[in-house]
PDB file of C-alpha atoms in Angstrom:
ATOM      1  CA  UNK O   1     -26.089  36.006  25.094  1.00 90.00           C
ATOM      2  CA  UNK O   2     -27.085  38.948  23.718  1.00 94.00           C
ATOM      3  CA  UNK O   3     -24.411  41.809  24.421  1.00 97.00           C
ATOM      4  CA  UNK O   4     -25.110  45.310  23.394  1.00 98.00           C
ATOM      5  CA  UNK O   5     -22.133  48.144  23.249  1.00 98.00           C
ATOM      6  CA  UNK O   6     -22.636  51.836  22.416  1.00 98.00           C
ATOM      7  CA  UNK O   7     -20.005  54.073  21.140  1.00 98.00           C
ATOM      8  CA  UNK O   8     -19.495  57.542  19.988  1.00 98.00           C
ATOM      9  CA  UNK O   9     -20.004  59.770  23.012  1.00 97.00           C
ATOM     10  CA  UNK O  10     -18.104  62.254  23.615  1.00 98.00           C
ATOM     11  CA  UNK O  11     -17.787  66.425  24.267  1.00 98.00           C
ATOM     12  CA  UNK O  12     -19.133  68.479  21.613  1.00 98.00           C
ATOM     13  CA  UNK O  13     -20.029  72.553  21.506  1.00 98.00           C
ATOM     14  CA  UNK O  14     -23.429  73.613  21.482  1.00 98.00           C
ATOM     15  CA  UNK O  15     -25.159  73.418  17.769  1.00 98.00           C
ATOM     16  CA  UNK O  16     -22.609  70.781  17.158  1.00 98.00           C
ATOM     17  CA  UNK O  17     -23.333  67.077  15.535  1.00 98.00           C
ATOM     18  CA  UNK O  18     -22.314  64.049  17.025  1.00 98.00           C
ATOM     19  CA  UNK O  19     -22.683  60.317  15.780  1.00 98.00           C
ATOM     20  CA  UNK O  20     -23.512  57.452  18.008  1.00 98.00           C
ATOM     21  CA  UNK O  21     -23.070  54.039  17.578  1.00 98.00           C
ATOM     22  CA  UNK O  22     -24.500  50.642  19.024  1.00 98.00           C
ATOM     23  CA  UNK O  23     -23.353  47.012  18.307  1.00 98.00           C
ATOM     24  CA  UNK O  24     -25.423  43.820  18.658  1.00 97.00           C
ATOM     25  CA  UNK O  25     -23.842  40.078  19.518  1.00 96.00           C
ATOM     26  CA  UNK O  26     -25.806  37.318  19.992  1.00 91.00           C
ATOM     27  CA  UNK O  27     -29.224  36.752  19.179  1.00 87.00           C
ATOM     28  CA  UNK O  28     -31.259  37.476  16.130  1.00 92.00           C
ATOM     29  CA  UNK O  29     -30.996  41.198  15.183  1.00 94.00           C
ATOM     30  CA  UNK O  30     -33.422  41.786  12.777  1.00 93.00           C
ATOM     31  CA  UNK O  31     -36.268  40.650  15.054  1.00 93.00           C
ATOM     32  CA  UNK O  32     -35.403  42.942  17.488  1.00 96.00           C
ATOM     33  CA  UNK O  33     -36.984  46.318  18.605  1.00 96.00           C
ATOM     34  CA  UNK O  34     -33.829  48.817  18.742  1.00 97.00           C
ATOM     35  CA  UNK O  35     -33.856  51.645  21.056  1.00 98.00           C
ATOM     36  CA  UNK O  36     -32.324  54.814  22.223  1.00 98.00           C
ATOM     37  CA  UNK O  37     -32.451  55.855  25.649  1.00 98.00           C
ATOM     38  CA  UNK O  38     -30.642  58.669  28.080  1.00 98.00           C
ATOM     39  CA  UNK O  39     -30.029  59.610  31.120  1.00 98.00           C
ATOM     40  CA  UNK O  40     -29.016  62.823  32.666  1.00 97.00           C
ATOM     41  CA  UNK O  41     -27.667  63.402  36.676  1.00 94.00           C
ATOM     42  CA  UNK O  42     -30.862  63.052  38.985  1.00 96.00           C
ATOM     43  CA  UNK O  43     -33.385  62.320  36.188  1.00 97.00           C
ATOM     44  CA  UNK O  44     -35.378  59.391  34.803  1.00 97.00           C
ATOM     45  CA  UNK O  45     -34.607  57.337  31.569  1.00 98.00           C
ATOM     46  CA  UNK O  46     -35.692  59.099  28.795  1.00 98.00           C
ATOM     47  CA  UNK O  47     -37.103  58.056  25.692  1.00 98.00           C
ATOM     48  CA  UNK O  48     -34.557  59.434  22.711  1.00 98.00           C
ATOM     49  CA  UNK O  49     -35.832  56.940  19.350  1.00 98.00           C
ATOM     50  CA  UNK O  50     -36.894  53.352  18.697  1.00 98.00           C
ATOM     51  CA  UNK O  51     -37.418  50.989  15.651  1.00 96.00           C
ATOM     52  CA  UNK O  52     -39.171  47.898  15.458  1.00 94.00           C
ATOM     53  CA  UNK O  53     -37.288  46.514  12.342  1.00 87.00           C
ATOM     54  CA  UNK O  54     -36.113  47.932   8.885  1.00 82.00           C
ATOM     55  CA  UNK O  55     -38.732  48.947   6.578  1.00 83.00           C
ATOM     56  CA  UNK O  56     -40.661  50.320   9.579  1.00 87.00           C
ATOM     57  CA  UNK O  57     -40.718  54.122  11.303  1.00 90.00           C
ATOM     58  CA  UNK O  58     -38.758  55.139  13.675  1.00 96.00           C
ATOM     59  CA  UNK O  59     -40.328  57.133  16.317  1.00 97.00           C
ATOM     60  CA  UNK O  60     -38.364  60.051  18.334  1.00 98.00           C
ATOM     61  CA  UNK O  61     -39.191  61.529  21.520  1.00 98.00           C
ATOM     62  CA  UNK O  62     -40.593  65.018  21.412  1.00 97.00           C
ATOM     63  CA  UNK O  63     -36.739  67.072  22.527  1.00 97.00           C
ATOM     64  CA  UNK O  64     -35.096  65.343  19.847  1.00 98.00           C
ATOM     65  CA  UNK O  65     -37.630  65.640  16.742  1.00 98.00           C
ATOM     66  CA  UNK O  66     -36.241  66.824  13.917  1.00 97.00           C
ATOM     67  CA  UNK O  67     -32.775  67.295  15.281  1.00 98.00           C
ATOM     68  CA  UNK O  68     -31.932  63.300  16.107  1.00 98.00           C
ATOM     69  CA  UNK O  69     -31.890  60.386  13.241  1.00 98.00           C
ATOM     70  CA  UNK O  70     -31.986  56.713  14.224  1.00 98.00           C
ATOM     71  CA  UNK O  71     -30.714  54.258  11.913  1.00 97.00           C
ATOM     72  CA  UNK O  72     -30.536  50.576  11.348  1.00 96.00           C
ATOM     73  CA  UNK O  73     -28.347  48.281   9.497  1.00 95.00           C
ATOM     74  CA  UNK O  74     -29.396  44.627   9.875  1.00 94.00           C
ATOM     75  CA  UNK O  75     -26.217  43.434   7.618  1.00 95.00           C
ATOM     76  CA  UNK O  76     -23.919  45.159  10.478  1.00 96.00           C
ATOM     77  CA  UNK O  77     -26.119  44.429  13.637  1.00 97.00           C
ATOM     78  CA  UNK O  78     -25.868  47.938  14.382  1.00 97.00           C
ATOM     79  CA  UNK O  79     -27.977  51.006  14.871  1.00 98.00           C
ATOM     80  CA  UNK O  80     -26.784  54.647  14.275  1.00 98.00           C
ATOM     81  CA  UNK O  81     -27.896  57.829  16.515  1.00 98.00           C
ATOM     82  CA  UNK O  82     -27.009  60.840  14.275  1.00 98.00           C
ATOM     83  CA  UNK O  83     -27.336  63.636  16.547  1.00 98.00           C
ATOM     84  CA  UNK O  84     -27.736  67.319  15.239  1.00 98.00           C
ATOM     85  CA  UNK O  85     -28.073  70.800  16.526  1.00 98.00           C
ATOM     86  CA  UNK O  86     -27.155  69.776  19.824  1.00 98.00           C
ATOM     87  CA  UNK O  87     -27.783  71.574  22.959  1.00 98.00           C
ATOM     88  CA  UNK O  88     -26.436  71.798  26.740  1.00 98.00           C
ATOM     89  CA  UNK O  89     -29.886  69.941  27.435  1.00 97.00           C
ATOM     90  CA  UNK O  90     -28.856  66.942  25.530  1.00 98.00           C
ATOM     91  CA  UNK O  91     -25.892  66.165  27.866  1.00 98.00           C
ATOM     92  CA  UNK O  92     -26.578  62.692  29.292  1.00 98.00           C
ATOM     93  CA  UNK O  93     -25.861  59.186  29.158  1.00 98.00           C
ATOM     94  CA  UNK O  94     -26.865  57.338  26.018  1.00 98.00           C
ATOM     95  CA  UNK O  95     -27.959  53.871  26.270  1.00 98.00           C
ATOM     96  CA  UNK O  96     -28.734  51.410  23.858  1.00 98.00           C
ATOM     97  CA  UNK O  97     -31.604  48.945  24.216  1.00 98.00           C
ATOM     98  CA  UNK O  98     -33.132  45.481  22.731  1.00 97.00           C
ATOM     99  CA  UNK O  99     -36.238  43.970  22.770  1.00 96.00           C
ATOM    100  CA  UNK O 100     -38.389  41.275  21.550  1.00 90.00           C
ATOM    101  CA  UNK O 101     -40.620  42.738  19.230  1.00 86.00           C
ATOM    102  CA  UNK O 102     -42.814  45.608  21.120  1.00 92.00           C
ATOM    103  CA  UNK O 103     -46.475  47.009  20.107  1.00 92.00           C
ATOM    104  CA  UNK O 104     -46.012  50.848  19.670  1.00 91.00           C
ATOM    105  CA  UNK O 105     -47.200  51.939  22.469  1.00 93.00           C
ATOM    106  CA  UNK O 106     -44.647  50.346  24.804  1.00 95.00           C
ATOM    107  CA  UNK O 107     -41.654  51.900  22.736  1.00 96.00           C
ATOM    108  CA  UNK O 108     -40.837  54.551  24.903  1.00 96.00           C
ATOM    109  CA  UNK O 109     -40.890  52.259  28.294  1.00 97.00           C
ATOM    110  CA  UNK O 110     -37.489  50.928  29.443  1.00 97.00           C
ATOM    111  CA  UNK O 111     -38.729  48.236  31.448  1.00 97.00           C
ATOM    112  CA  UNK O 112     -39.798  46.551  28.239  1.00 97.00           C
ATOM    113  CA  UNK O 113     -36.379  46.212  27.043  1.00 97.00           C
ATOM    114  CA  UNK O 114     -34.458  43.201  27.588  1.00 96.00           C
ATOM    115  CA  UNK O 115     -30.884  43.921  26.919  1.00 97.00           C
ATOM    116  CA  UNK O 116     -29.111  47.551  27.658  1.00 98.00           C
ATOM    117  CA  UNK O 117     -25.507  48.826  26.910  1.00 98.00           C
ATOM    118  CA  UNK O 118     -23.344  50.407  29.549  1.00 98.00           C
ATOM    119  CA  UNK O 119     -23.662  53.594  27.990  1.00 98.00           C
ATOM    120  CA  UNK O 120     -21.742  56.459  26.440  1.00 98.00           C
ATOM    121  CA  UNK O 121     -21.529  59.809  27.813  1.00 98.00           C
ATOM    122  CA  UNK O 122     -22.286  62.544  25.465  1.00 98.00           C
ATOM    123  CA  UNK O 123     -21.634  66.456  27.015  1.00 98.00           C
ATOM    124  CA  UNK O 124     -22.816  69.370  25.170  1.00 98.00           C
ATOM    125  CA  UNK O 125     -20.762  72.312  25.876  1.00 97.00           C
ATOM    126  CA  UNK O 126     -22.432  76.350  26.379  1.00 93.00           C
TER     127      UNK O 126
END
């Protein structure tokens, strides 16, 4: 059984930085497409970043390009999200998700992911 656990959320002032971690257990991590999503109160789940496997490019949502960096460590079965220049509108619950290999056009679609963590809260104060 695949388990996904996020950590690293918290309260940070606008302009600050935060690093989220996601640990995956079970399954074959290096075959998974891994993604980060976020959901603010009253809003739909939003695509943040995804990577299909090490050595391939990472794709980002428009609202985080240039500020967020996703990385992947297959030896640790983990992915990370380095968030910089944070804005109050980045406030949300951040989720990590895993899927069997996805085509590029599906990376931003939450329903295509099979396994989800419970999320970690990120709050950016103005």
